[in-house]
Tab-separated table of C-alpha atoms in Angstrom:
chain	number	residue	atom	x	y	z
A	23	UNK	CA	0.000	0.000	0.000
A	24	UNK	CA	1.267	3.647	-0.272
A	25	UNK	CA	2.778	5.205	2.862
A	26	UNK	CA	0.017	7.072	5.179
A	27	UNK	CA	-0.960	10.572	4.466
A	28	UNK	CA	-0.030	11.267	8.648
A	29	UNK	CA	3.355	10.188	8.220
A	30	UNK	CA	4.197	11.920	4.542
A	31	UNK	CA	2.616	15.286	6.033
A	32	UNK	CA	5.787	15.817	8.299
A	33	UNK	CA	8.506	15.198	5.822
A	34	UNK	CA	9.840	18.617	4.637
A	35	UNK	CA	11.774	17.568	1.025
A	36	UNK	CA	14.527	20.393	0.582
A	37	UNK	CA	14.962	20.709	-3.615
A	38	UNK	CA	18.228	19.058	-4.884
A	39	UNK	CA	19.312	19.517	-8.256
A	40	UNK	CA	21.589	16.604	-9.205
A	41	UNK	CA	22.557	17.782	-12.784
A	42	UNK	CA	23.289	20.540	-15.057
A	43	UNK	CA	20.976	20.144	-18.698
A	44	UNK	CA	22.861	19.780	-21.325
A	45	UNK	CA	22.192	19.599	-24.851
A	46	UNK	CA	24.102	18.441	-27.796
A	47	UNK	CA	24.106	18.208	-31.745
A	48	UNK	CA	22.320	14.556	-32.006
A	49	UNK	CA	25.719	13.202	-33.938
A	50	UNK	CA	27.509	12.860	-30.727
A	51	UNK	CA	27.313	11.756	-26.697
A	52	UNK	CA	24.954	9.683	-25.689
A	53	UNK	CA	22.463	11.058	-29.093
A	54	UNK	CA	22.134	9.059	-32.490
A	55	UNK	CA	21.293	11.289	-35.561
A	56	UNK	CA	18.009	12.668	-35.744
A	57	UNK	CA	18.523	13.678	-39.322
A	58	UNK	CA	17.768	10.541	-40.805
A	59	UNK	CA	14.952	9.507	-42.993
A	60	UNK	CA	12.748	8.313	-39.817
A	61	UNK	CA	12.102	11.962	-39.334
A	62	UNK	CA	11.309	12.854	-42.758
A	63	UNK	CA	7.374	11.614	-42.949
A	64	UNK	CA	5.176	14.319	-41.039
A	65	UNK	CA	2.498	12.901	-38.078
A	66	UNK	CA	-1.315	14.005	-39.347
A	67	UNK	CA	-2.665	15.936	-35.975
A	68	UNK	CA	-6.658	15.395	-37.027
A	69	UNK	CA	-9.160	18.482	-36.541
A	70	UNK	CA	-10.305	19.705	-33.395
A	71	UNK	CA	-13.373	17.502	-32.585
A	72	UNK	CA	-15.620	18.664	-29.466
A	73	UNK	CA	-15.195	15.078	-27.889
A	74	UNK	CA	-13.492	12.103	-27.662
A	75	UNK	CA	-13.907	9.445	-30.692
A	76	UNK	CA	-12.588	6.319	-29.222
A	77	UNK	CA	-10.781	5.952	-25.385
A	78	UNK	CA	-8.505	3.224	-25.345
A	79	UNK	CA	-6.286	1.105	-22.056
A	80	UNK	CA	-3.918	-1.870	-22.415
A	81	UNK	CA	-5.089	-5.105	-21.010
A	82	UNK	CA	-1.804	-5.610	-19.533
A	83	UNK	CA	-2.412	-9.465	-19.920
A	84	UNK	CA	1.063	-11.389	-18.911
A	85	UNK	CA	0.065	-13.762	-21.395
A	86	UNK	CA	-0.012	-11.099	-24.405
A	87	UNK	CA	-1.162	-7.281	-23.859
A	88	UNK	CA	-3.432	-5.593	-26.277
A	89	UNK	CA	-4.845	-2.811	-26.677
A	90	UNK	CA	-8.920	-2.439	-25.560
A	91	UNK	CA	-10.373	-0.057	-27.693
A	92	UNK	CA	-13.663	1.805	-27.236
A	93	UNK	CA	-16.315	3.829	-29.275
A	94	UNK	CA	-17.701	6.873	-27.973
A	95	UNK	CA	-20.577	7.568	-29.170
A	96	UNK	CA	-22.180	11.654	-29.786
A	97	UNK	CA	-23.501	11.404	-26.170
A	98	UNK	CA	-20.327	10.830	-25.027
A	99	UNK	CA	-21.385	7.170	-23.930
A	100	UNK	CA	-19.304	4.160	-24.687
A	101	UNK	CA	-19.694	0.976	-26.594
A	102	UNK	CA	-17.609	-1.909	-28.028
A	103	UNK	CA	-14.611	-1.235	-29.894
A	104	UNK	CA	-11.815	-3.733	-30.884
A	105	UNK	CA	-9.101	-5.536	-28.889
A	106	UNK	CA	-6.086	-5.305	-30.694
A	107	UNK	CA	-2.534	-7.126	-29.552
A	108	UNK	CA	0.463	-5.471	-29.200
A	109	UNK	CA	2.995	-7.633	-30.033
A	110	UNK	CA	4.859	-7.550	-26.215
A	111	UNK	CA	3.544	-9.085	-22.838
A	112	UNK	CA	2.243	-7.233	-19.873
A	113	UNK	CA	3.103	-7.427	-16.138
A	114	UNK	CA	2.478	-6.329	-13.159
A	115	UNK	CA	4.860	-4.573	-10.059
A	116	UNK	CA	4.814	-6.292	-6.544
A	117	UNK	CA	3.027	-4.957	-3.428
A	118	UNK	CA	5.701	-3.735	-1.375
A	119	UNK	CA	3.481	-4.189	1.671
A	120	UNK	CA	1.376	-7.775	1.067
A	121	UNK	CA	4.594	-9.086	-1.188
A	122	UNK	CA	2.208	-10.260	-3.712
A	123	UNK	CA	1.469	-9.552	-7.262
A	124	UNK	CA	0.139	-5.409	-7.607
A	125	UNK	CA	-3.911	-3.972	-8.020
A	126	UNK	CA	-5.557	-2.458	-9.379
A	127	UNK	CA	-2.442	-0.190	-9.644
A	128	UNK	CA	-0.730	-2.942	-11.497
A	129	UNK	CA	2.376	-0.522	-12.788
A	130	UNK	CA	2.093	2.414	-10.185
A	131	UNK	CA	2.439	4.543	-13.193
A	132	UNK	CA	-0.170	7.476	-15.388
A	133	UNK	CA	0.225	6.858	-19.057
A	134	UNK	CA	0.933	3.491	-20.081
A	135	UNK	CA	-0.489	4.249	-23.455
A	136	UNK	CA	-0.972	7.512	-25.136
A	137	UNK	CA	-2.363	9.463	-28.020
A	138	UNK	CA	-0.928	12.524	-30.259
A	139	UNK	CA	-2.615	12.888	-34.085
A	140	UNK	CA	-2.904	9.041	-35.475
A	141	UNK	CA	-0.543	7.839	-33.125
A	142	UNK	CA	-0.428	5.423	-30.099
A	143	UNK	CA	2.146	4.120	-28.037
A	144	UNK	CA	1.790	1.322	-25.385
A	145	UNK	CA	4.125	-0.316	-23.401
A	146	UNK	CA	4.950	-3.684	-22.376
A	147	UNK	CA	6.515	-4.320	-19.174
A	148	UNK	CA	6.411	-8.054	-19.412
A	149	UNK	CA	8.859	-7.800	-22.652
A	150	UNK	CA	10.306	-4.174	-22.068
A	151	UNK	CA	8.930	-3.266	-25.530
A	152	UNK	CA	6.720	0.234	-26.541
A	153	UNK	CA	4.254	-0.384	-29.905
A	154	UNK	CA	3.506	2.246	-32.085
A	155	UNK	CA	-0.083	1.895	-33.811
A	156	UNK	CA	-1.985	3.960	-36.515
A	157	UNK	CA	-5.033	5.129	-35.619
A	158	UNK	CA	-7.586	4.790	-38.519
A	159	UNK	CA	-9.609	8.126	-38.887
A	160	UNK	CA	-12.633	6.786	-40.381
A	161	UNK	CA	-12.816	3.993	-37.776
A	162	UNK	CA	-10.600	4.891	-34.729
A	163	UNK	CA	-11.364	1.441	-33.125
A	164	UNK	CA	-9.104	0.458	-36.018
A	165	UNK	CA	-5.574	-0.132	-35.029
A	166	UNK	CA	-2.689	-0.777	-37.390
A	167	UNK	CA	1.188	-2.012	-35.463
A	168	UNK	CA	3.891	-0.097	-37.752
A	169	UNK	CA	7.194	-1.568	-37.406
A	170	UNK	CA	7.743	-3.533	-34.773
A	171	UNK	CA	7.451	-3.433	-30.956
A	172	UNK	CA	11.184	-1.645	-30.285
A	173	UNK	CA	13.482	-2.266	-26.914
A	174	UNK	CA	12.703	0.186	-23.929
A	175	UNK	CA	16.726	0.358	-23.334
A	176	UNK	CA	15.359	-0.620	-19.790
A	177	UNK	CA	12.930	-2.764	-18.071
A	178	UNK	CA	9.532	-2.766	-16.815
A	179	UNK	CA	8.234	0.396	-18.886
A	180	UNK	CA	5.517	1.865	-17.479
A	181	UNK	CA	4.810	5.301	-19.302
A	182	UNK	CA	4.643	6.786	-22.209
A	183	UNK	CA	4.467	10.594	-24.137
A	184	UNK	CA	4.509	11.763	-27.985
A	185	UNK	CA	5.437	15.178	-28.785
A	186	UNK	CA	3.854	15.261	-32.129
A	187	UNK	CA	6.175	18.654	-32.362
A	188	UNK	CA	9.612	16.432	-32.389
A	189	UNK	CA	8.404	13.219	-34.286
A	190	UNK	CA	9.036	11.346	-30.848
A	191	UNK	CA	7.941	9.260	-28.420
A	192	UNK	CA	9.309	8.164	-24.534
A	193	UNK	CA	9.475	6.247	-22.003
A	194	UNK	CA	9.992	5.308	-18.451
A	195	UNK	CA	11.404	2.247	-17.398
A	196	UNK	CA	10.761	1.095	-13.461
A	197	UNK	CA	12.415	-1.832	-13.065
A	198	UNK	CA	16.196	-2.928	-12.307
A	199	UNK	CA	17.738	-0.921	-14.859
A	200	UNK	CA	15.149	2.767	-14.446
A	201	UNK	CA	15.654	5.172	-16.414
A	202	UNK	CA	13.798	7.540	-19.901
A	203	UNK	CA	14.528	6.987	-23.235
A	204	UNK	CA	13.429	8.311	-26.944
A	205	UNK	CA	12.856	7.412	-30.505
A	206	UNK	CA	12.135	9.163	-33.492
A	207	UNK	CA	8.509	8.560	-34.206
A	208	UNK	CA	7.645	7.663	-38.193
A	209	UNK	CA	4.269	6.900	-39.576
A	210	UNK	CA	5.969	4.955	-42.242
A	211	UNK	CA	8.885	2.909	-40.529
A	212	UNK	CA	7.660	2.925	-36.216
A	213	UNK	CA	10.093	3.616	-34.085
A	214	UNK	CA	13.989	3.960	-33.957
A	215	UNK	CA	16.427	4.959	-31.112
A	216	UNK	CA	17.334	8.452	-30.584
A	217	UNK	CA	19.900	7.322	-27.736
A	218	UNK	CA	22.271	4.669	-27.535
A	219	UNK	CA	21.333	3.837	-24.133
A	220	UNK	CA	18.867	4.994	-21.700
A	221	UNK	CA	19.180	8.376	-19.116
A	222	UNK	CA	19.568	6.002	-15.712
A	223	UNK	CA	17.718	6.443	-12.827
A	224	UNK	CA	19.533	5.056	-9.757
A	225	UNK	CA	16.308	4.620	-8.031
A	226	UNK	CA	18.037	0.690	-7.138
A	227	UNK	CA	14.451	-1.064	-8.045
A	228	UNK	CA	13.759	-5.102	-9.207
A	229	UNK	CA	12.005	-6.706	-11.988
A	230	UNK	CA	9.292	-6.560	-11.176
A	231	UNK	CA	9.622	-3.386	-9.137
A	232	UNK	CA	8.522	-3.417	-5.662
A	233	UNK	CA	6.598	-0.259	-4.991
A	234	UNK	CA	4.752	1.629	-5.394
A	235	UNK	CA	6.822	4.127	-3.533
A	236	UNK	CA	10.333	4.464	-5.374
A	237	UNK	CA	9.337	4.222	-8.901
A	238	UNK	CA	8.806	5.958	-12.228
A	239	UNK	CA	5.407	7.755	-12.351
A	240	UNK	CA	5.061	9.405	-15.814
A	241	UNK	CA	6.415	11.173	-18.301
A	242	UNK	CA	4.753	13.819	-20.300
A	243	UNK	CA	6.154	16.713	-22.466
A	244	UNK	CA	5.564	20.501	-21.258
A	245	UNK	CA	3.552	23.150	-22.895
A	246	UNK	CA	5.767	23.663	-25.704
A	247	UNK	CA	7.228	20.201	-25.941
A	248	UNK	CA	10.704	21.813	-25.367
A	249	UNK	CA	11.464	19.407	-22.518
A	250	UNK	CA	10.017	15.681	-21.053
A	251	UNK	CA	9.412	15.883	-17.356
A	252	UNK	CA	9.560	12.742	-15.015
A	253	UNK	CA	7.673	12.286	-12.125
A	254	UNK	CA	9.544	9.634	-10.098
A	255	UNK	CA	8.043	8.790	-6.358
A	256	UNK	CA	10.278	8.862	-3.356
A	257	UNK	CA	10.296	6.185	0.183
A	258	UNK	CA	10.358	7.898	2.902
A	259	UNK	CA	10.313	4.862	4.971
A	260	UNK	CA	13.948	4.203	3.500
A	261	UNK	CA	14.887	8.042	3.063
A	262	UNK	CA	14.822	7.821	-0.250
A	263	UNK	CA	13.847	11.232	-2.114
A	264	UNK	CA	11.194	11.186	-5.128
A	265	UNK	CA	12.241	14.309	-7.768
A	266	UNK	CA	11.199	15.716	-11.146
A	267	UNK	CA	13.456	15.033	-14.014
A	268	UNK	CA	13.190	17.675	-16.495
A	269	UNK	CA	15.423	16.503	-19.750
A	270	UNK	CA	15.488	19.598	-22.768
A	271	UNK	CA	14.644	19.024	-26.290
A	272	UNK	CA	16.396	20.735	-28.827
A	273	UNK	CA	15.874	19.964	-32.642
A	274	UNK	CA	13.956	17.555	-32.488
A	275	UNK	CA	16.733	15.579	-30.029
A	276	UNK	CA	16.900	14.690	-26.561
A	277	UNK	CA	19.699	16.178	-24.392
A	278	UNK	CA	22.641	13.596	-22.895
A	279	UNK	CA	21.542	14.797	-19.497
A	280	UNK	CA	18.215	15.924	-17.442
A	281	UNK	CA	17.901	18.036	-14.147
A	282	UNK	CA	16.162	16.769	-11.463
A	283	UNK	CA	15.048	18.544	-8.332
A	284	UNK	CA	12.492	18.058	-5.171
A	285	UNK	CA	10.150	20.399	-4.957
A	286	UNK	CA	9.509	21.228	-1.442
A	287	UNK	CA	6.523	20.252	0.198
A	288	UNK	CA	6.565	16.892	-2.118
A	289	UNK	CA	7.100	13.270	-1.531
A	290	UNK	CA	5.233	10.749	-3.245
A	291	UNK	CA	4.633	13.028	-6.673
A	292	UNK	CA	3.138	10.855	-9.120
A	293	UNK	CA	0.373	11.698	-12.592
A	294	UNK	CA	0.558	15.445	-13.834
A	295	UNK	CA	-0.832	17.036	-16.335
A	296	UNK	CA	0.184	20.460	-18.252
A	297	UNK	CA	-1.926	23.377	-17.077
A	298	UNK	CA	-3.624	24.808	-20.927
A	299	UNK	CA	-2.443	28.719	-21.166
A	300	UNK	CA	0.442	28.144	-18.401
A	301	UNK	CA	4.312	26.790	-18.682
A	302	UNK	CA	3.272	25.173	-14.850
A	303	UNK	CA	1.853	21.150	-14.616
A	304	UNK	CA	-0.622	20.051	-12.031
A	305	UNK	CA	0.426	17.124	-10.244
A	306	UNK	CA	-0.902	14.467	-7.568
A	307	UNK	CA	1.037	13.638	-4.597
A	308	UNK	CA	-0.066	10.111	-2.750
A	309	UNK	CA	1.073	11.526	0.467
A	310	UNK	CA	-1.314	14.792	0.538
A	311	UNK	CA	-3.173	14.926	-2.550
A	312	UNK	CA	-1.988	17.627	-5.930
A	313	UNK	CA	-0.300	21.058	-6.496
A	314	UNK	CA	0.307	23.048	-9.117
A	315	UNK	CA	4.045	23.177	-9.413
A	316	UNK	CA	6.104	25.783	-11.704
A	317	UNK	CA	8.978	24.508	-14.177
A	318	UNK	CA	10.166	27.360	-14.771
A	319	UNK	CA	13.660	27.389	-13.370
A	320	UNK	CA	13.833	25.547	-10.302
A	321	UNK	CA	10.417	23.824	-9.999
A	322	UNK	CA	8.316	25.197	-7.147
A	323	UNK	CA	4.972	24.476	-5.712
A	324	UNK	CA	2.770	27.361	-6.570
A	325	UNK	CA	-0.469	25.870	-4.899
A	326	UNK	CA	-0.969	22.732	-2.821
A	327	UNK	CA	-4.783	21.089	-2.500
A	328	UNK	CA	-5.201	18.970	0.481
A	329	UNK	CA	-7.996	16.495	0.242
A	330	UNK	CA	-9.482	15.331	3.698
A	331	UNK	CA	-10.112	11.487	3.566
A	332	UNK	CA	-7.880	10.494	0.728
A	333	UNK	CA	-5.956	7.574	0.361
A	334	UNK	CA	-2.925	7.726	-2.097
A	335	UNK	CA	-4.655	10.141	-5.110
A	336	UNK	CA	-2.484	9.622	-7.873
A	337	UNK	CA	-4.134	9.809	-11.494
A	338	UNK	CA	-5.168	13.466	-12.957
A	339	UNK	CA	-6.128	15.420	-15.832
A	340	UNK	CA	-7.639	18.415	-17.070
A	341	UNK	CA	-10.580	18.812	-18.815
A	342	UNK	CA	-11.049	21.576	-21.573
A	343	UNK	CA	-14.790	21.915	-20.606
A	344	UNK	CA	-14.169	23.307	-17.241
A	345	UNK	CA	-10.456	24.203	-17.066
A	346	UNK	CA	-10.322	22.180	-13.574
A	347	UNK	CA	-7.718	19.107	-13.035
A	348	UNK	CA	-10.013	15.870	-11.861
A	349	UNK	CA	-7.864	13.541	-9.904
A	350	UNK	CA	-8.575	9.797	-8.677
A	351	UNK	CA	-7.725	7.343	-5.956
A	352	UNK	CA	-6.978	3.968	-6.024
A	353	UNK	CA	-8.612	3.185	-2.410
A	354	UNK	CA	-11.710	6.014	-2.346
A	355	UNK	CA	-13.911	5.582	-5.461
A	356	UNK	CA	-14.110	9.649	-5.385
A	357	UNK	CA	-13.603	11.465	-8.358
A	358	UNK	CA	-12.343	15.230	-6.986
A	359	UNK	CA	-12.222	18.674	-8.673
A	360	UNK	CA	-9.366	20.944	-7.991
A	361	UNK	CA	-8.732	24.613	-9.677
A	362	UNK	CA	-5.410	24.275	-10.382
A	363	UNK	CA	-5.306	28.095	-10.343
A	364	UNK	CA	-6.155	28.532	-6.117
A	365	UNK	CA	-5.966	24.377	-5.278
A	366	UNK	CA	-9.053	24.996	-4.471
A	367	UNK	CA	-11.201	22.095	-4.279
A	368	UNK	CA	-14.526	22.616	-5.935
A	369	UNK	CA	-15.994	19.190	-5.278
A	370	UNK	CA	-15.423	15.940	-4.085
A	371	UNK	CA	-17.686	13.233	-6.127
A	372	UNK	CA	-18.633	9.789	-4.480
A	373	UNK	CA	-19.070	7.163	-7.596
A	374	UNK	CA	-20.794	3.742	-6.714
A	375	UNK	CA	-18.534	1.148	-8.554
A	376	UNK	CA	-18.535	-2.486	-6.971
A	377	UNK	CA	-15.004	-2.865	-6.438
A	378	UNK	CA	-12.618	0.357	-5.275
A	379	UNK	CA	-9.172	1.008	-7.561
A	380	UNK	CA	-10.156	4.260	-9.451
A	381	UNK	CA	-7.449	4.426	-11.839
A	382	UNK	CA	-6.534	6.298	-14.997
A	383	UNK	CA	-8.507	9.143	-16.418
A	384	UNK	CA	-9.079	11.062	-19.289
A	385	UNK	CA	-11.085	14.212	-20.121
A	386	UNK	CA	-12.825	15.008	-23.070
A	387	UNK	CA	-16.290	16.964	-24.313
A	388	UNK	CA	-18.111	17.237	-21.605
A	389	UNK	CA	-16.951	14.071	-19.905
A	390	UNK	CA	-14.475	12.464	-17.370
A	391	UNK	CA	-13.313	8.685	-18.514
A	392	UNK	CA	-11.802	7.005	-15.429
A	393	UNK	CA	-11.152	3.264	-15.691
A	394	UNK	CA	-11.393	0.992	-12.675
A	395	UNK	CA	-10.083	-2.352	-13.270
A	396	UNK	CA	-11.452	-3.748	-10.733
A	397	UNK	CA	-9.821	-6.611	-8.242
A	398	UNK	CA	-11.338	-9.479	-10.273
A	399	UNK	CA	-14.388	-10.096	-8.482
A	400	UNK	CA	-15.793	-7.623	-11.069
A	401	UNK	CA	-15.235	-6.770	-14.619
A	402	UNK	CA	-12.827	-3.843	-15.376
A	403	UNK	CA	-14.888	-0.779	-16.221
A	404	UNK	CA	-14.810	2.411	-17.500
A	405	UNK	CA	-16.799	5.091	-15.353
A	406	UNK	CA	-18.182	7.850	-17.695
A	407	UNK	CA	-18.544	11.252	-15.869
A	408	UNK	CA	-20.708	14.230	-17.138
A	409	UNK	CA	-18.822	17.256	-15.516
A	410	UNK	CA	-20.686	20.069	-17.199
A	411	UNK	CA	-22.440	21.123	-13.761
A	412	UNK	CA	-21.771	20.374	-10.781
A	413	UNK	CA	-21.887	17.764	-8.897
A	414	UNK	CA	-20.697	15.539	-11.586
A	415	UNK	CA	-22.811	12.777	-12.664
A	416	UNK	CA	-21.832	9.093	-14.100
A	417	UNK	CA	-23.959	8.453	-16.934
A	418	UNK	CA	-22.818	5.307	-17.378
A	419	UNK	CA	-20.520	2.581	-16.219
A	420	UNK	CA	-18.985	0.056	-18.872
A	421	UNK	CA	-17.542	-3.235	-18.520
A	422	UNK	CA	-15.395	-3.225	-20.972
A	423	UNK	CA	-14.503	-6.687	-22.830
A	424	UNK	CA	-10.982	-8.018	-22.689
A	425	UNK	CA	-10.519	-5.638	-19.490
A	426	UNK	CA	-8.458	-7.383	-16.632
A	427	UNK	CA	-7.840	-6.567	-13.133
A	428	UNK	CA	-4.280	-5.897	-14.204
A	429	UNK	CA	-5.466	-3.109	-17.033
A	430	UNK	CA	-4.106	-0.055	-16.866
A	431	UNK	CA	-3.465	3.289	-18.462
A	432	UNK	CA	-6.829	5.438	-20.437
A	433	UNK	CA	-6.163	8.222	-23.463
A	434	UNK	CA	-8.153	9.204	-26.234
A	435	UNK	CA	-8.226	9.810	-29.663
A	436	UNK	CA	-9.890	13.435	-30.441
């Protein structure tokens, strides 16, 4: 289980910044070209649509992870899509507290699949692989592989970002060798290293990890898509301090070298999301709940929101309806509205779901998707939330096909 909200509240983290950025022509250090012809075809970025078309998670299935794909229809209600493998195995971390296998936060990670344009990237911890997939306009419950799945440079990925700007997709690795790494993004060819080895993270983890404090949270691209950020969660229990990696992008390539820092007041930091209109990300902390946090030079919490009764909130995103970040817990099925602007809380949103392990979320139209796989006494669902007035109200509640209690991971195709 995550560490108790009493016993984060009295850590004070003092900010540490462990290196210097530094970035490089892509020919040399630790970069491979990014010059090449797998930068050459462009990524289509579709229309803006007022809602989602199709929501998507990864079954994480050990045996072979797919991709569950689902319709949405002009209600903003769901319906069956497609289930389409990935071509790598899933997994799941280990319980640091009950030693046994992790749920329904299987990978103690946001992200584990993500859309930018036509694109989708998934990862597979079981065979520390990503898969890039097309994303067929006409049907987007349509899913084409191109290439094949490619090598993490690490193991146990957990999380994944596109930067449609740079042709290029990331990842972060959790397991015994941590760490981010990129590749050039092609619609044509997949994916190909932009590194010859992965930025480590000395975060001294197993495969599977043990968590889920002292792993990789997510990574996600800033406002610009100038830099990936890392949210990696810290043990207090072994004085071990979580940070934010920020690693600089520069023509289209990734720096040899990130910063990282502790924001003060943080411990257990975990999903973010970028604040529209702002260079600042709203983030969840397990230990207290989410602040808005500034990256602009040494990253500082602008606003904390302190949510009475939680248990490790960890999953968040903003919708464009409203301009609020939602956030979710895995042990209180309440789905909570922050302004990211004050940290004020605006309202905190019982959902009746049979089994607890809010998960994942996404925001589109005028609706929250959170997924809640569940602890296999019931079907993995996703919870659809109308959050055009207040209080919000779940419309519906899908059990989505091929869902397991290991699923994880919820993004959308616009």
């Amino acid at each position: 289980m995550y560490p108790t909200p009493s016993f984060l509240s009295v850590l004070t983290i003092v900010s540490a910044v462990i290196a210097a950025p530094l970035t490089v022509d892509c020919q040399t250090g630790n970069s491979i070209s990014c010059t090449s012809d797998w930068k050459t075809d462009s990524v289509k970025t579709p229309a803006v649509q007022k809602g989602p078309k199709a929501i998507y998670f990864i079954s994480n299935n050990p045996a072979g992870n797919s991709i569950i794909a689902m319709k949405v229809g002009a209600d903003g209600t769901l319906s069956e899509g497609s289930s389409t493998p990935t071509g790598g195995k899933g997994a799941s971390a280990i319980d640091g507290m009950t030693n046994q296998t992790a749920g329904p936060d299987a990978l103690f990670s946001q992200s584990a699949l993500k859309v930018e344009g036509h694109m989708l990237i998934a990862v597979n911890p079981g065979s520390n692989t990503m898969t890039l997939m097309a994303i067929d306009a006409a049907n987007p419950t349509k899913l084409t592989m191109i290439g094949q799945p490619v090598d993490t440079m690490g193991e146990f990925p957990v999380t994944a970002a596109i930067s449609t700007k740079n042709k290029m997709a990331c990842v972060g690795n959790t397991g015994a060798k941590a760490g981010i790494a990129c590749f050039s993004m092609s619609a044509r060819k997949g994916l190909k290293p932009l590194m010859k080895s992965q930025i480590a993270f000395d975060i001294k983890q197993t495969t599977p990890p043990v968590g889920p404090a002292n792993t990789v949270s997510q990574v996600l691209f800033n406002s610009d898509e100038s830099m990936l950020l890392t949210t990696v969660k810290g043990d207090p229990m072994k004085n071990a301090t979580g940070f934010l990696s920020m690693l600089p992008i520069h023509k289209d390539c990734p720096a040899t070298q990130d910063t990282r820092s502790s924001p003060a007041g943080t411990a257990v930091l975990f999903g973010s999301a970028v604040i529209p209109g702002t260079t600042d990300i709203f983030a969840t902390d397990a230990s207290f709940g989410a602040a808005t946090i500034s990256i602009t030079g040494t990253p500082t919490v602008l606003k904390k929101a302190t949510i009475d009764g939680q248990g490790a909130t960890c999953w968040a995103a903003i919708s464009p309806l409203t301009n609020t970040a939602f956030v979710t817990d895995v042990l209180v099925n309440n789905l909570v509205e922050i302004d990211p602007n004050d940290g004020k809380i605006l309202q905190n949103t019982p959902l009746a779901l049979a089994t607890p392990g809010m998960i994942d979320l996404v925001a589109g139209g005028q609706m929250v998707y959170v997924l809640n796989p569940g602890n296999g006494t019931a079907a993995a669902s996703v919870a659809v939330m109308d959050v055009s007035n207040r209080p919000a109200k779940m419309v519906q509640n899908f059990e989505a096909k091929g869902g397991l209690k290991d699923s994880q991971g919820l993004t959308a195709f616009m």
